[in-house]
């Protein structure tokens, strides 16, 4: 089933949903409600402007057209990698190779699944 991205646009007619591809374990954690926040390297793609509160979000298990869910941004903060708890610090170091990095913390509502395998 193909997702009709137009249906999930934010209040601005020209703004597409924020597309967040995820590893299977993280996608499933969002779907189950165990995960509400995604961490990305802060920069031009992940910042206060692109991740504004209220913006529609399309979560995807990988980059395929299957396994998609919609939600919206409910919170955003920029945080230095060294200030997280040990579990998140370990994940940040494994992903980015350092804790000396600014992280975009994107909080979302519990998503609704719009397509599955």
PDB file of C-alpha atoms in Angstrom:
ATOM      1  CA  UNK A   1       0.000   0.000   0.000  1.00  0.00           C
ATOM      2  CA  UNK A   2       1.417   3.391  -0.964  1.00  0.00           C
ATOM      3  CA  UNK A   3       1.143   6.217   1.559  1.00  0.00           C
ATOM      4  CA  UNK A   4      -0.610   9.377   0.401  1.00  0.00           C
ATOM      5  CA  UNK A   5       1.843  11.901   1.832  1.00  0.00           C
ATOM      6  CA  UNK A   6      -0.423  14.809   0.808  1.00  0.00           C
ATOM      7  CA  UNK A   7      -2.931  13.746   3.472  1.00  0.00           C
ATOM      8  CA  UNK A   8      -0.377  14.287   6.199  1.00  0.00           C
ATOM      9  CA  UNK A   9       0.822  17.796   5.364  1.00  0.00           C
ATOM     10  CA  UNK A  10       1.108  20.298   8.178  1.00  0.00           C
ATOM     11  CA  UNK A  11      -0.858  23.513   8.369  1.00  0.00           C
ATOM     12  CA  UNK A  12       1.274  24.995   5.591  1.00  0.00           C
ATOM     13  CA  UNK A  13       0.209  23.674   2.183  1.00  0.00           C
ATOM     14  CA  UNK A  14       3.808  23.674   0.968  1.00  0.00           C
ATOM     15  CA  UNK A  15       5.366  21.947   3.970  1.00  0.00           C
ATOM     16  CA  UNK A  16       5.890  18.217   3.588  1.00  0.00           C
ATOM     17  CA  UNK A  17       5.849  15.971   6.653  1.00  0.00           C
ATOM     18  CA  UNK A  18       9.174  15.523   8.394  1.00  0.00           C
ATOM     19  CA  UNK A  19      10.428  12.148   7.134  1.00  0.00           C
ATOM     20  CA  UNK A  20      12.222  10.080   9.787  1.00  0.00           C
ATOM     21  CA  UNK A  21      13.613   6.726   8.612  1.00  0.00           C
ATOM     22  CA  UNK A  22      14.295   4.362  11.505  1.00  0.00           C
ATOM     23  CA  UNK A  23      15.911   1.026  12.257  1.00  0.00           C
ATOM     24  CA  UNK A  24      13.323  -1.699  12.899  1.00  0.00           C
ATOM     25  CA  UNK A  25      13.847  -1.731  16.681  1.00  0.00           C
ATOM     26  CA  UNK A  26      13.239   2.021  16.975  1.00  0.00           C
ATOM     27  CA  UNK A  27      10.263   2.038  14.595  1.00  0.00           C
ATOM     28  CA  UNK A  28       8.615  -0.743  16.618  1.00  0.00           C
ATOM     29  CA  UNK A  29       9.335   1.099  19.887  1.00  0.00           C
ATOM     30  CA  UNK A  30       7.527   4.195  18.539  1.00  0.00           C
ATOM     31  CA  UNK A  31       4.561   2.075  17.395  1.00  0.00           C
ATOM     32  CA  UNK A  32       4.277   0.319  20.774  1.00  0.00           C
ATOM     33  CA  UNK A  33       4.465   3.631  22.631  1.00  0.00           C
ATOM     34  CA  UNK A  34       7.745   2.750  24.375  1.00  0.00           C
ATOM     35  CA  UNK A  35       9.637   5.495  22.505  1.00  0.00           C
ATOM     36  CA  UNK A  36       8.503   9.113  22.143  1.00  0.00           C
ATOM     37  CA  UNK A  37      11.726  10.941  21.288  1.00  0.00           C
ATOM     38  CA  UNK A  38      14.124  10.615  18.360  1.00  0.00           C
ATOM     39  CA  UNK A  39      17.731  11.823  18.593  1.00  0.00           C
ATOM     40  CA  UNK A  40      19.502  13.172  15.504  1.00  0.00           C
ATOM     41  CA  UNK A  41      22.644  15.224  14.910  1.00  0.00           C
ATOM     42  CA  UNK A  42      21.653  18.884  15.186  1.00  0.00           C
ATOM     43  CA  UNK A  43      22.206  20.788  11.940  1.00  0.00           C
ATOM     44  CA  UNK A  44      20.517  22.014   8.752  1.00  0.00           C
ATOM     45  CA  UNK A  45      18.229  18.951   8.532  1.00  0.00           C
ATOM     46  CA  UNK A  46      17.365  18.601  12.225  1.00  0.00           C
ATOM     47  CA  UNK A  47      16.830  21.927  14.021  1.00  0.00           C
ATOM     48  CA  UNK A  48      14.165  24.182  15.588  1.00  0.00           C
ATOM     49  CA  UNK A  49      12.920  25.362  12.200  1.00  0.00           C
ATOM     50  CA  UNK A  50      12.659  21.991  10.441  1.00  0.00           C
ATOM     51  CA  UNK A  51      11.315  20.206  13.542  1.00  0.00           C
ATOM     52  CA  UNK A  52       8.847  22.856  14.662  1.00  0.00           C
ATOM     53  CA  UNK A  53       6.128  21.870  17.129  1.00  0.00           C
ATOM     54  CA  UNK A  54       2.963  20.868  15.280  1.00  0.00           C
ATOM     55  CA  UNK A  55       4.710  19.740  12.097  1.00  0.00           C
ATOM     56  CA  UNK A  56       3.461  16.467  10.650  1.00  0.00           C
ATOM     57  CA  UNK A  57       5.892  13.532  10.834  1.00  0.00           C
ATOM     58  CA  UNK A  58       6.129  10.395   8.724  1.00  0.00           C
ATOM     59  CA  UNK A  59       7.994   7.617  10.548  1.00  0.00           C
ATOM     60  CA  UNK A  60       9.322   4.860   8.316  1.00  0.00           C
ATOM     61  CA  UNK A  61      10.886   1.479   9.041  1.00  0.00           C
ATOM     62  CA  UNK A  62      13.865   2.011   6.760  1.00  0.00           C
ATOM     63  CA  UNK A  63      13.461   3.802   3.443  1.00  0.00           C
ATOM     64  CA  UNK A  64      10.880   1.518   1.808  1.00  0.00           C
ATOM     65  CA  UNK A  65       7.250   2.436   1.119  1.00  0.00           C
ATOM     66  CA  UNK A  66       5.959  -0.149   3.621  1.00  0.00           C
ATOM     67  CA  UNK A  67       5.785   0.220   7.402  1.00  0.00           C
ATOM     68  CA  UNK A  68       4.925   3.882   7.743  1.00  0.00           C
ATOM     69  CA  UNK A  69       3.243   5.766  10.570  1.00  0.00           C
ATOM     70  CA  UNK A  70       2.115   9.354  11.017  1.00  0.00           C
ATOM     71  CA  UNK A  71       2.423  11.603  14.031  1.00  0.00           C
ATOM     72  CA  UNK A  72       3.379  15.201  14.812  1.00  0.00           C
ATOM     73  CA  UNK A  73       6.167  17.014  16.617  1.00  0.00           C
ATOM     74  CA  UNK A  74       5.171  17.860  20.200  1.00  0.00           C
ATOM     75  CA  UNK A  75       8.522  19.048  21.508  1.00  0.00           C
ATOM     76  CA  UNK A  76      12.034  19.952  20.443  1.00  0.00           C
ATOM     77  CA  UNK A  77      15.258  20.728  22.250  1.00  0.00           C
ATOM     78  CA  UNK A  78      18.933  20.982  21.404  1.00  0.00           C
ATOM     79  CA  UNK A  79      21.195  19.178  23.870  1.00  0.00           C
ATOM     80  CA  UNK A  80      24.918  18.461  24.016  1.00  0.00           C
ATOM     81  CA  UNK A  81      25.764  14.763  23.671  1.00  0.00           C
ATOM     82  CA  UNK A  82      27.724  14.666  26.925  1.00  0.00           C
ATOM     83  CA  UNK A  83      24.684  15.708  29.005  1.00  0.00           C
ATOM     84  CA  UNK A  84      22.522  12.629  28.305  1.00  0.00           C
ATOM     85  CA  UNK A  85      22.075   9.620  30.596  1.00  0.00           C
ATOM     86  CA  UNK A  86      24.352   6.614  30.132  1.00  0.00           C
ATOM     87  CA  UNK A  87      22.030   4.637  27.804  1.00  0.00           C
ATOM     88  CA  UNK A  88      21.598   7.562  25.410  1.00  0.00           C
ATOM     89  CA  UNK A  89      25.283   8.531  25.681  1.00  0.00           C
ATOM     90  CA  UNK A  90      26.263   5.007  24.629  1.00  0.00           C
ATOM     91  CA  UNK A  91      23.903   5.174  21.632  1.00  0.00           C
ATOM     92  CA  UNK A  92      25.151   8.646  20.636  1.00  0.00           C
ATOM     93  CA  UNK A  93      28.788   7.555  20.841  1.00  0.00           C
ATOM     94  CA  UNK A  94      28.049   4.386  18.822  1.00  0.00           C
ATOM     95  CA  UNK A  95      26.209   6.354  16.127  1.00  0.00           C
ATOM     96  CA  UNK A  96      28.366   9.480  15.851  1.00  0.00           C
ATOM     97  CA  UNK A  97      31.705   8.342  17.294  1.00  0.00           C
ATOM     98  CA  UNK A  98      31.807  11.161  19.833  1.00  0.00           C
ATOM     99  CA  UNK A  99      29.820  12.819  22.598  1.00  0.00           C
ATOM    100  CA  UNK A 100      31.128  16.239  21.539  1.00  0.00           C
ATOM    101  CA  UNK A 101      28.117  16.873  19.331  1.00  0.00           C
ATOM    102  CA  UNK A 102      24.877  18.835  19.548  1.00  0.00           C
ATOM    103  CA  UNK A 103      21.818  16.579  19.402  1.00  0.00           C
ATOM    104  CA  UNK A 104      18.323  17.431  18.161  1.00  0.00           C
ATOM    105  CA  UNK A 105      15.767  15.811  20.494  1.00  0.00           C
ATOM    106  CA  UNK A 106      12.498  15.481  18.585  1.00  0.00           C
ATOM    107  CA  UNK A 107       9.467  14.502  20.672  1.00  0.00           C
ATOM    108  CA  UNK A 108       6.366  13.153  18.916  1.00  0.00           C
ATOM    109  CA  UNK A 109       2.860  11.940  19.764  1.00  0.00           C
ATOM    110  CA  UNK A 110       2.134   8.226  19.691  1.00  0.00           C
ATOM    111  CA  UNK A 111       1.960   7.457  15.955  1.00  0.00           C
ATOM    112  CA  UNK A 112      -0.817   5.906  13.865  1.00  0.00           C
ATOM    113  CA  UNK A 113       0.241   3.148  11.488  1.00  0.00           C
ATOM    114  CA  UNK A 114      -0.767   3.952   7.885  1.00  0.00           C
ATOM    115  CA  UNK A 115       0.906   1.051   6.079  1.00  0.00           C
ATOM    116  CA  UNK A 116       2.378  -2.322   7.042  1.00  0.00           C
ATOM    117  CA  UNK A 117       4.111  -5.220   5.320  1.00  0.00           C
TER     118      UNK A 117
END
